[in-house]
Amino acid sequence: RGKRAFIAGVADDNGYGWAIAKSLAAAGAEIIVGTWVPALNIFESSLRRGKFDESRVLPDGSLMEITKIYPMDAVYDSPEDVPEDVKTNKRYAGTSKWTVQELVESVKQDFGSIDILVHSLANGPEVSKPLLETSRYGYLAAISASSYSYVSLLKHFVPIMNPGGSSISLTYIASERIIPGYGGGMSSAKAALESDTRVMAFEAGRKHKIRVNAISAGPLRSRAAKAIGFIDMMIDYSLANAPLQKELSAEEVGNTAAFLASPLASAITGAVVYVDNGLNAMGVGV
Ligand code: NAD
């Protein structure tokens, strides 16, 4: 049978999650996704109304099918963690079972197992503030949504992942080089995500034969990136300075994810793979 992939962090057709879903679907995988609760209604209705049909087209001409869309909020592990104001918020009250533990229980009930886990989500409420102006709340919220969310997802999914499976997350070079504008503790969150990639590669590799890798992606005009506010500048900077002077397409990241999830990458784990037109290799702008 084909492989089954769960992709967390798909809410439109502009981001890396969507592109990864498409590349995995093109390679024959069954696609199930997790969508942030507040974005769920609009994503499902747009999909139903055919708004994404053009971007659903796969190389063979068929349309990508998403077998099931699960509501999720990756900052909550179980119902006991959800504060009253969120529980009663009308955007949350309409759906249920969206904490990480409940989500994985539902996937287990519906499908039994998965082969591929993709974490393509991040959030930092103070991302536009410099680190030295970031509050403790903002910093911890960035880490919770962007780093621990991955530890929690893999921790809960790993028992239902088939041996030989693969897990992938998306990171950004701001973890290791200074990128002014990527603030609010988001640079710290990406550093944690990359370190956790190595440690979880060891733990999940030894215990479950699961590979764990991260893709350090170049700039893409996604919804999340537009919210940060400097994405056009970063795209221009890359065009001017990277070894490959072309705009990065989400598909190039999707294809790398498909490679990393495939047996072609059977000896690659604990790695952070740059998919950025080579910008990371430059020492100065030119
Ligand atoms: P995106 O907006 O497509 O994806 C982010 C997703 O996270 C959204 O669907 C949002 O609904 C979801 N989300 C936010 N908080 C959540 C929560 N608590 N629970 C569940 N889902 C939640 O944007 P993107 O840029 O494609 O981001 C995907 C990943 O790629 C992120 O990890 C991001 O940091 C990384 N990345 C992006 C760029 C870029 O330039 N766009 C560069 C490098 C890395």
GROMACS .gro file of C-alpha atoms and ligand atoms in nm:
model
  330
    1ARG     CA    1   0.000   0.000   0.000
    2GLY     CA    2   0.103   0.364  -0.043
    3LYS     CA    3   0.234   0.566   0.247
    4ARG     CA    4   0.009   0.777   0.465
    5ALA     CA    5   0.118   1.130   0.558
    6PHE     CA    6  -0.017   1.359   0.829
    7ILE     CA    7   0.068   1.722   0.759
    8ALA     CA    8   0.014   1.967   1.045
    9GLY     CA    9  -0.020   2.334   0.948
   10VAL     CA   10  -0.219   2.357   0.625
   11ALA     CA   11  -0.484   2.630   0.608
   12ASP     CA   12  -0.453   2.763   0.251
   13ASP     CA   13  -0.266   2.691  -0.072
   14ASN     CA   14   0.016   2.945  -0.021
   15GLY     CA   15   0.232   2.786   0.247
   16TYR     CA   16   0.494   2.515   0.266
   17GLY     CA   17   0.248   2.266   0.417
   18TRP     CA   18   0.030   2.271   0.106
   19ALA     CA   19   0.330   2.233  -0.126
   20ILE     CA   20   0.462   1.940   0.080
   21ALA     CA   21   0.119   1.776   0.067
   22LYS     CA   22   0.122   1.809  -0.312
   23SER     CA   23   0.471   1.662  -0.356
   24LEU     CA   24   0.387   1.371  -0.125
   25ALA     CA   25   0.056   1.314  -0.310
   26ALA     CA   26   0.239   1.323  -0.644
   27ALA     CA   27   0.471   1.054  -0.508
   28GLY     CA   28   0.168   0.838  -0.424
   29ALA     CA   29   0.108   0.912  -0.056
   30GLU     CA   30  -0.233   0.941   0.103
   31ILE     CA   31  -0.275   1.289   0.251
   32ILE     CA   32  -0.440   1.380   0.579
   33VAL     CA   33  -0.395   1.724   0.730
   34GLY     CA   34  -0.430   1.911   1.058
   35THR     CA   35  -0.564   2.266   1.038
   36TRP     CA   36  -0.552   2.531   1.311
   37VAL     CA   37  -0.903   2.554   1.462
   38PRO     CA   38  -0.956   2.927   1.394
   39ALA     CA   39  -0.866   2.873   1.026
   40LEU     CA   40  -1.063   2.550   0.978
   41ASN     CA   41  -1.400   2.679   0.851
   42ILE     CA   42  -1.258   2.905   0.585
   43PHE     CA   43  -1.011   2.638   0.468
   44GLU     CA   44  -1.279   2.369   0.441
   45SER     CA   45  -1.531   2.593   0.268
   46SER     CA   46  -1.272   2.729   0.022
   47LEU     CA   47  -1.169   2.374  -0.060
   48ARG     CA   48  -1.533   2.270  -0.106
   49ARG     CA   49  -1.611   2.570  -0.325
   50GLY     CA   50  -1.323   2.481  -0.555
   51LYS     CA   51  -1.111   2.785  -0.468
   52PHE     CA   52  -0.796   2.570  -0.454
   53ASP     CA   53  -0.871   2.350  -0.755
   54GLU     CA   54  -0.607   2.514  -0.974
   55SER     CA   55  -0.340   2.458  -0.712
   56ARG     CA   56  -0.460   2.102  -0.651
   57VAL     CA   57  -0.341   1.991  -0.996
   58LEU     CA   58  -0.068   1.727  -0.975
   59PRO     CA   59   0.194   1.660  -1.246
   60ASP     CA   60  -0.019   1.377  -1.393
   61GLY     CA   61  -0.316   1.613  -1.430
   62SER     CA   62  -0.522   1.467  -1.146
   63LEU     CA   63  -0.630   1.672  -0.842
   64MET     CA   64  -0.471   1.620  -0.501
   65GLU     CA   65  -0.720   1.454  -0.267
   66ILE     CA   66  -0.710   1.528   0.105
   67THR     CA   67  -0.862   1.220   0.266
   68LYS     CA   68  -0.944   1.397   0.592
   69ILE     CA   69  -0.896   1.734   0.759
   70TYR     CA   70  -0.859   1.736   1.138
   71PRO     CA   71  -0.900   2.045   1.354
   72MET     CA   72  -0.597   2.100   1.576
   73ASP     CA   73  -0.438   2.348   1.810
   74ALA     CA   74  -0.081   2.244   1.872
   75VAL     CA   75  -0.036   2.454   2.185
   76TYR     CA   76  -0.265   2.225   2.385
   77ASP     CA   77  -0.175   1.863   2.460
   78SER     CA   78  -0.496   1.747   2.626
   79PRO     CA   79  -0.838   1.888   2.723
   80GLU     CA   80  -0.717   1.970   3.077
   81ASP     CA   81  -0.470   2.220   2.926
   82VAL     CA   82  -0.734   2.430   2.752
   83PRO     CA   83  -0.824   2.751   2.937
   84GLU     CA   84  -1.192   2.838   2.985
   85ASP     CA   85  -1.186   3.142   2.753
   86VAL     CA   86  -1.056   2.928   2.465
   87LYS     CA   87  -1.303   2.646   2.536
   88THR     CA   88  -1.595   2.887   2.516
   89ASN     CA   89  -1.456   3.096   2.228
   90LYS     CA   90  -1.704   3.059   1.944
   91ARG     CA   91  -1.432   2.970   1.694
   92TYR     CA   92  -1.335   2.672   1.913
   93ALA     CA   93  -1.669   2.569   2.060
   94GLY     CA   94  -1.802   2.444   1.724
   95THR     CA   95  -1.538   2.170   1.691
   96SER     CA   96  -1.400   1.913   1.930
   97LYS     CA   97  -1.103   1.682   1.988
   98TRP     CA   98  -0.845   1.929   1.860
   99THR     CA   99  -0.579   1.893   2.131
  100VAL     CA  100  -0.272   1.697   2.023
  101GLN     CA  101  -0.359   1.388   2.227
  102GLU     CA  102  -0.720   1.377   2.104
  103LEU     CA  103  -0.613   1.447   1.746
  104VAL     CA  104  -0.375   1.151   1.745
  105GLU     CA  105  -0.640   0.928   1.906
  106SER     CA  106  -0.879   1.023   1.623
  107VAL     CA  107  -0.618   0.953   1.354
  108LYS     CA  108  -0.546   0.617   1.518
  109GLN     CA  109  -0.915   0.530   1.522
  110ASP     CA  110  -0.969   0.638   1.160
  111PHE     CA  111  -0.650   0.508   0.998
  112GLY     CA  112  -0.458   0.292   1.246
  113SER     CA  113  -0.114   0.423   1.153
  114ILE     CA  114   0.084   0.680   0.956
  115ASP     CA  115   0.422   0.671   0.781
  116ILE     CA  116   0.508   1.038   0.747
  117LEU     CA  117   0.462   1.328   0.989
  118VAL     CA  118   0.513   1.687   0.872
  119HIS     CA  119   0.520   1.983   1.112
  120SER     CA  120   0.468   2.300   0.910
  121LEU     CA  121   0.347   2.549   1.165
  122ALA     CA  122   0.479   2.834   1.372
  123ASN     CA  123   0.343   3.125   1.568
  124GLY     CA  124   0.502   3.404   1.770
  125PRO     CA  125   0.270   3.677   1.896
  126GLU     CA  126   0.560   3.923   1.937
  127VAL     CA  127   0.752   3.829   1.619
  128SER     CA  128   0.775   4.192   1.512
  129LYS     CA  129   0.945   4.294   1.839
  130PRO     CA  130   1.325   4.274   1.879
  131LEU     CA  131   1.434   4.000   2.122
  132LEU     CA  132   1.543   4.263   2.375
  133GLU     CA  133   1.187   4.400   2.378
  134THR     CA  134   1.015   4.060   2.394
  135SER     CA  135   0.809   3.969   2.700
  136ARG     CA  136   0.840   3.639   2.883
  137TYR     CA  137   0.486   3.562   2.767
  138GLY     CA  138   0.572   3.631   2.401
  139TYR     CA  139   0.893   3.429   2.413
  140LEU     CA  140   0.731   3.127   2.578
  141ALA     CA  141   0.431   3.147   2.341
  142ALA     CA  142   0.669   3.136   2.041
  143ILE     CA  143   0.846   2.831   2.185
  144SER     CA  144   0.517   2.663   2.273
  145ALA     CA  145   0.357   2.704   1.929
  146SER     CA  146   0.670   2.665   1.717
  147SER     CA  147   0.895   2.418   1.904
  148TYR     CA  148   0.719   2.219   2.174
  149SER     CA  149   0.427   2.172   1.934
  150TYR     CA  150   0.663   1.948   1.734
  151VAL     CA  151   0.792   1.754   2.035
  152SER     CA  152   0.432   1.695   2.139
  153LEU     CA  153   0.315   1.592   1.792
  154LEU     CA  154   0.600   1.346   1.740
  155LYS     CA  155   0.571   1.214   2.097
  156HIS     CA  156   0.202   1.136   2.043
  157PHE     CA  157   0.233   1.015   1.682
  158VAL     CA  158   0.543   0.798   1.715
  159PRO     CA  159   0.357   0.502   1.871
  160ILE     CA  160   0.135   0.481   1.561
  161MET     CA  161   0.414   0.547   1.306
  162ASN     CA  162   0.528   0.249   1.102
  163PRO     CA  163   0.899   0.155   1.131
  164GLY     CA  164   1.092   0.314   0.844
  165GLY     CA  165   0.873   0.622   0.876
  166SER     CA  166   0.992   0.976   0.858
  167SER     CA  167   0.922   1.307   1.031
  168ILE     CA  168   0.997   1.651   0.888
  169SER     CA  169   0.971   2.005   1.020
  170LEU     CA  170   1.037   2.348   0.871
  171THR     CA  171   1.299   2.580   1.013
  172TYR     CA  172   1.465   2.909   0.924
  173ILE     CA  173   1.828   3.024   0.925
  174ALA     CA  174   1.746   3.291   1.186
  175SER     CA  175   1.818   3.007   1.435
  176GLU     CA  176   2.191   3.031   1.367
  177ARG     CA  177   2.256   3.369   1.198
  178ILE     CA  178   2.127   3.712   1.291
  179ILE     CA  179   1.816   3.801   1.091
  180PRO     CA  180   1.693   4.138   1.220
  181GLY     CA  181   1.311   4.144   1.210
  182TYR     CA  182   1.262   3.777   1.301
  183GLY     CA  183   1.197   3.860   1.664
  184GLY     CA  184   0.973   3.776   1.956
  185GLY     CA  185   1.174   3.463   2.039
  186MET     CA  186   1.107   3.309   1.697
  187SER     CA  187   1.482   3.282   1.631
  188SER     CA  188   1.513   3.104   1.967
  189ALA     CA  189   1.218   2.877   1.879
  190LYS     CA  190   1.387   2.771   1.552
  191ALA     CA  191   1.714   2.702   1.737
  192ALA     CA  192   1.521   2.475   1.976
  193LEU     CA  193   1.344   2.306   1.685
  194GLU     CA  194   1.676   2.221   1.517
  195SER     CA  195   1.835   2.092   1.835
  196ASP     CA  196   1.524   1.885   1.909
  197THR     CA  197   1.547   1.744   1.554
  198ARG     CA  198   1.883   1.588   1.646
  199VAL     CA  199   1.779   1.458   1.986
  200MET     CA  200   1.449   1.318   1.857
  201ALA     CA  201   1.631   1.160   1.562
  202PHE     CA  202   1.832   0.963   1.818
  203GLU     CA  203   1.540   0.871   2.039
  204ALA     CA  204   1.286   0.792   1.764
  205GLY     CA  205   1.556   0.621   1.555
  206ARG     CA  206   1.669   0.388   1.831
  207LYS     CA  207   1.324   0.310   1.964
  208HIS     CA  208   1.101   0.317   1.656
  209LYS     CA  209   1.326   0.325   1.344
  210ILE     CA  210   1.181   0.665   1.255
  211ARG     CA  211   1.397   0.929   1.082
  212VAL     CA  212   1.368   1.292   1.194
  213ASN     CA  213   1.489   1.579   0.975
  214ALA     CA  214   1.430   1.950   0.926
  215ILE     CA  215   1.425   2.164   0.614
  216SER     CA  216   1.577   2.511   0.655
  217ALA     CA  217   1.373   2.690   0.392
  218GLY     CA  218   1.436   3.019   0.217
  219PRO     CA  219   1.178   3.298   0.211
  220LEU     CA  220   0.826   3.230   0.077
  221ARG     CA  221   0.535   3.477   0.063
  222SER     CA  222   0.304   3.262   0.282
  223ARG     CA  223   0.030   3.394   0.506
  224ALA     CA  224   0.250   3.354   0.815
  225ALA     CA  225   0.548   3.522   0.647
  226LYS     CA  226   0.341   3.819   0.533
  227ALA     CA  227   0.235   3.868   0.895
  228ILE     CA  228   0.601   3.909   0.997
  229GLY     CA  229   0.625   4.206   0.763
  230PHE     CA  230   0.969   4.177   0.600
  231ILE     CA  231   0.912   3.895   0.354
  232ASP     CA  232   0.944   4.102   0.033
  233MET     CA  233   1.275   4.240   0.157
  234MET     CA  234   1.403   3.887   0.233
  235ILE     CA  235   1.299   3.763  -0.111
  236ASP     CA  236   1.474   4.058  -0.277
  237TYR     CA  237   1.782   4.002  -0.059
  238SER     CA  238   1.798   3.636  -0.163
  239LEU     CA  239   1.751   3.721  -0.530
  240ALA     CA  240   2.038   3.969  -0.510
  241ASN     CA  241   2.277   3.761  -0.299
  242ALA     CA  242   2.214   3.385  -0.327
  243PRO     CA  243   2.425   3.162  -0.555
  244LEU     CA  244   2.105   3.072  -0.747
  245GLN     CA  245   1.937   3.398  -0.850
  246LYS     CA  246   1.578   3.283  -0.881
  247GLU     CA  247   1.272   3.306  -0.662
  248LEU     CA  248   1.233   2.999  -0.441
  249SER     CA  249   0.914   2.807  -0.512
  250ALA     CA  250   0.723   2.621  -0.241
  251GLU     CA  251   0.734   2.318  -0.470
  252GLU     CA  252   1.113   2.297  -0.432
  253VAL     CA  253   1.067   2.260  -0.057
  254GLY     CA  254   0.783   2.013  -0.115
  255ASN     CA  255   1.004   1.799  -0.337
  256THR     CA  256   1.282   1.794  -0.077
  257ALA     CA  257   1.028   1.680   0.183
  258ALA     CA  258   0.915   1.402  -0.052
  259PHE     CA  259   1.279   1.295  -0.095
  260LEU     CA  260   1.345   1.302   0.281
  261ALA     CA  261   1.031   1.095   0.344
  262SER     CA  262   1.127   0.838   0.080
  263PRO     CA  263   1.359   0.535   0.095
  264LEU     CA  264   1.605   0.740  -0.116
  265ALA     CA  265   1.689   0.918   0.211
  266SER     CA  266   1.706   0.600   0.423
  267ALA     CA  267   2.038   0.697   0.586
  268ILE     CA  268   1.953   1.064   0.649
  269THR     CA  269   1.836   1.152   0.998
  270GLY     CA  270   1.903   1.431   1.245
  271ALA     CA  271   1.984   1.659   0.952
  272VAL     CA  272   1.892   2.018   0.878
  273VAL     CA  273   1.877   2.043   0.499
  274TYR     CA  274   1.895   2.389   0.341
  275VAL     CA  275   1.649   2.455   0.060
  276ASP     CA  276   1.725   2.821   0.003
  277ASN     CA  277   1.898   2.863  -0.336
  278GLY     CA  278   2.227   2.837  -0.142
  279LEU     CA  279   2.191   3.166   0.044
  280ASN     CA  280   2.313   3.001   0.368
  281ALA     CA  281   2.656   2.947   0.214
  282MET     CA  282   2.723   3.317   0.157
  283GLY     CA  283   2.940   3.507   0.404
  284VAL     CA  284   2.865   3.858   0.279
  285GLY     CA  285   2.606   4.023   0.057
  286VAL     CA  286   2.729   4.109  -0.292
  287NAD     P1  287   0.164   2.915   0.667
  287NAD     O1  288   0.084   3.032   0.711
  287NAD     O2  289   0.124   2.845   0.542
  287NAD     O3  290   0.172   2.802   0.779
  287NAD     C1  291   0.168   2.825   0.916
  287NAD     C2  292   0.050   2.747   0.971
  287NAD     O4  293   0.057   2.736   1.111
  287NAD     C3  294  -0.085   2.811   0.938
  287NAD     O5  295  -0.165   2.720   0.865
  287NAD     C4  296  -0.146   2.836   1.076
  287NAD     O6  297  -0.286   2.821   1.075
  287NAD     C5  298  -0.076   2.728   1.158
  287NAD     N1  299  -0.077   2.749   1.303
  287NAD     C6  300  -0.039   2.857   1.374
  287NAD     N2  301  -0.054   2.834   1.505
  287NAD     C7  302  -0.100   2.707   1.518
  287NAD     C8  303  -0.137   2.626   1.630
  287NAD     N3  304  -0.128   2.670   1.755
  287NAD     N4  305  -0.181   2.500   1.606
  287NAD     C9  306  -0.192   2.454   1.479
  287NAD     N5  307  -0.159   2.526   1.371
  287NAD    C10  308  -0.114   2.652   1.390
  287NAD     O7  309   0.314   2.969   0.657
  287NAD     P2  310   0.453   2.900   0.619
  287NAD     O8  311   0.547   3.015   0.604
  287NAD     O9  312   0.439   2.806   0.508
  287NAD    O10  313   0.494   2.824   0.752
  287NAD    C11  314   0.516   2.685   0.761
  287NAD    C12  315   0.648   2.656   0.828
  287NAD    O11  316   0.755   2.701   0.742
  287NAD    C13  317   0.669   2.731   0.962
  287NAD    O12  318   0.736   2.647   1.053
  287NAD    C14  319   0.760   2.845   0.921
  287NAD    O13  320   0.834   2.896   1.029
  287NAD    C15  321   0.847   2.774   0.820
  287NAD     N6  322   0.928   2.863   0.734
  287NAD    C16  323   0.869   2.958   0.657
  287NAD    C17  324   0.948   3.041   0.577
  287NAD    C18  325   0.884   3.147   0.490
  287NAD    O14  326   0.954   3.236   0.439
  287NAD     N7  327   0.755   3.143   0.467
  287NAD    C19  328   1.088   3.026   0.575
  287NAD    C20  329   1.145   2.925   0.655
  287NAD    C21  330   1.065   2.844   0.734
   0.00000   0.00000   0.00000
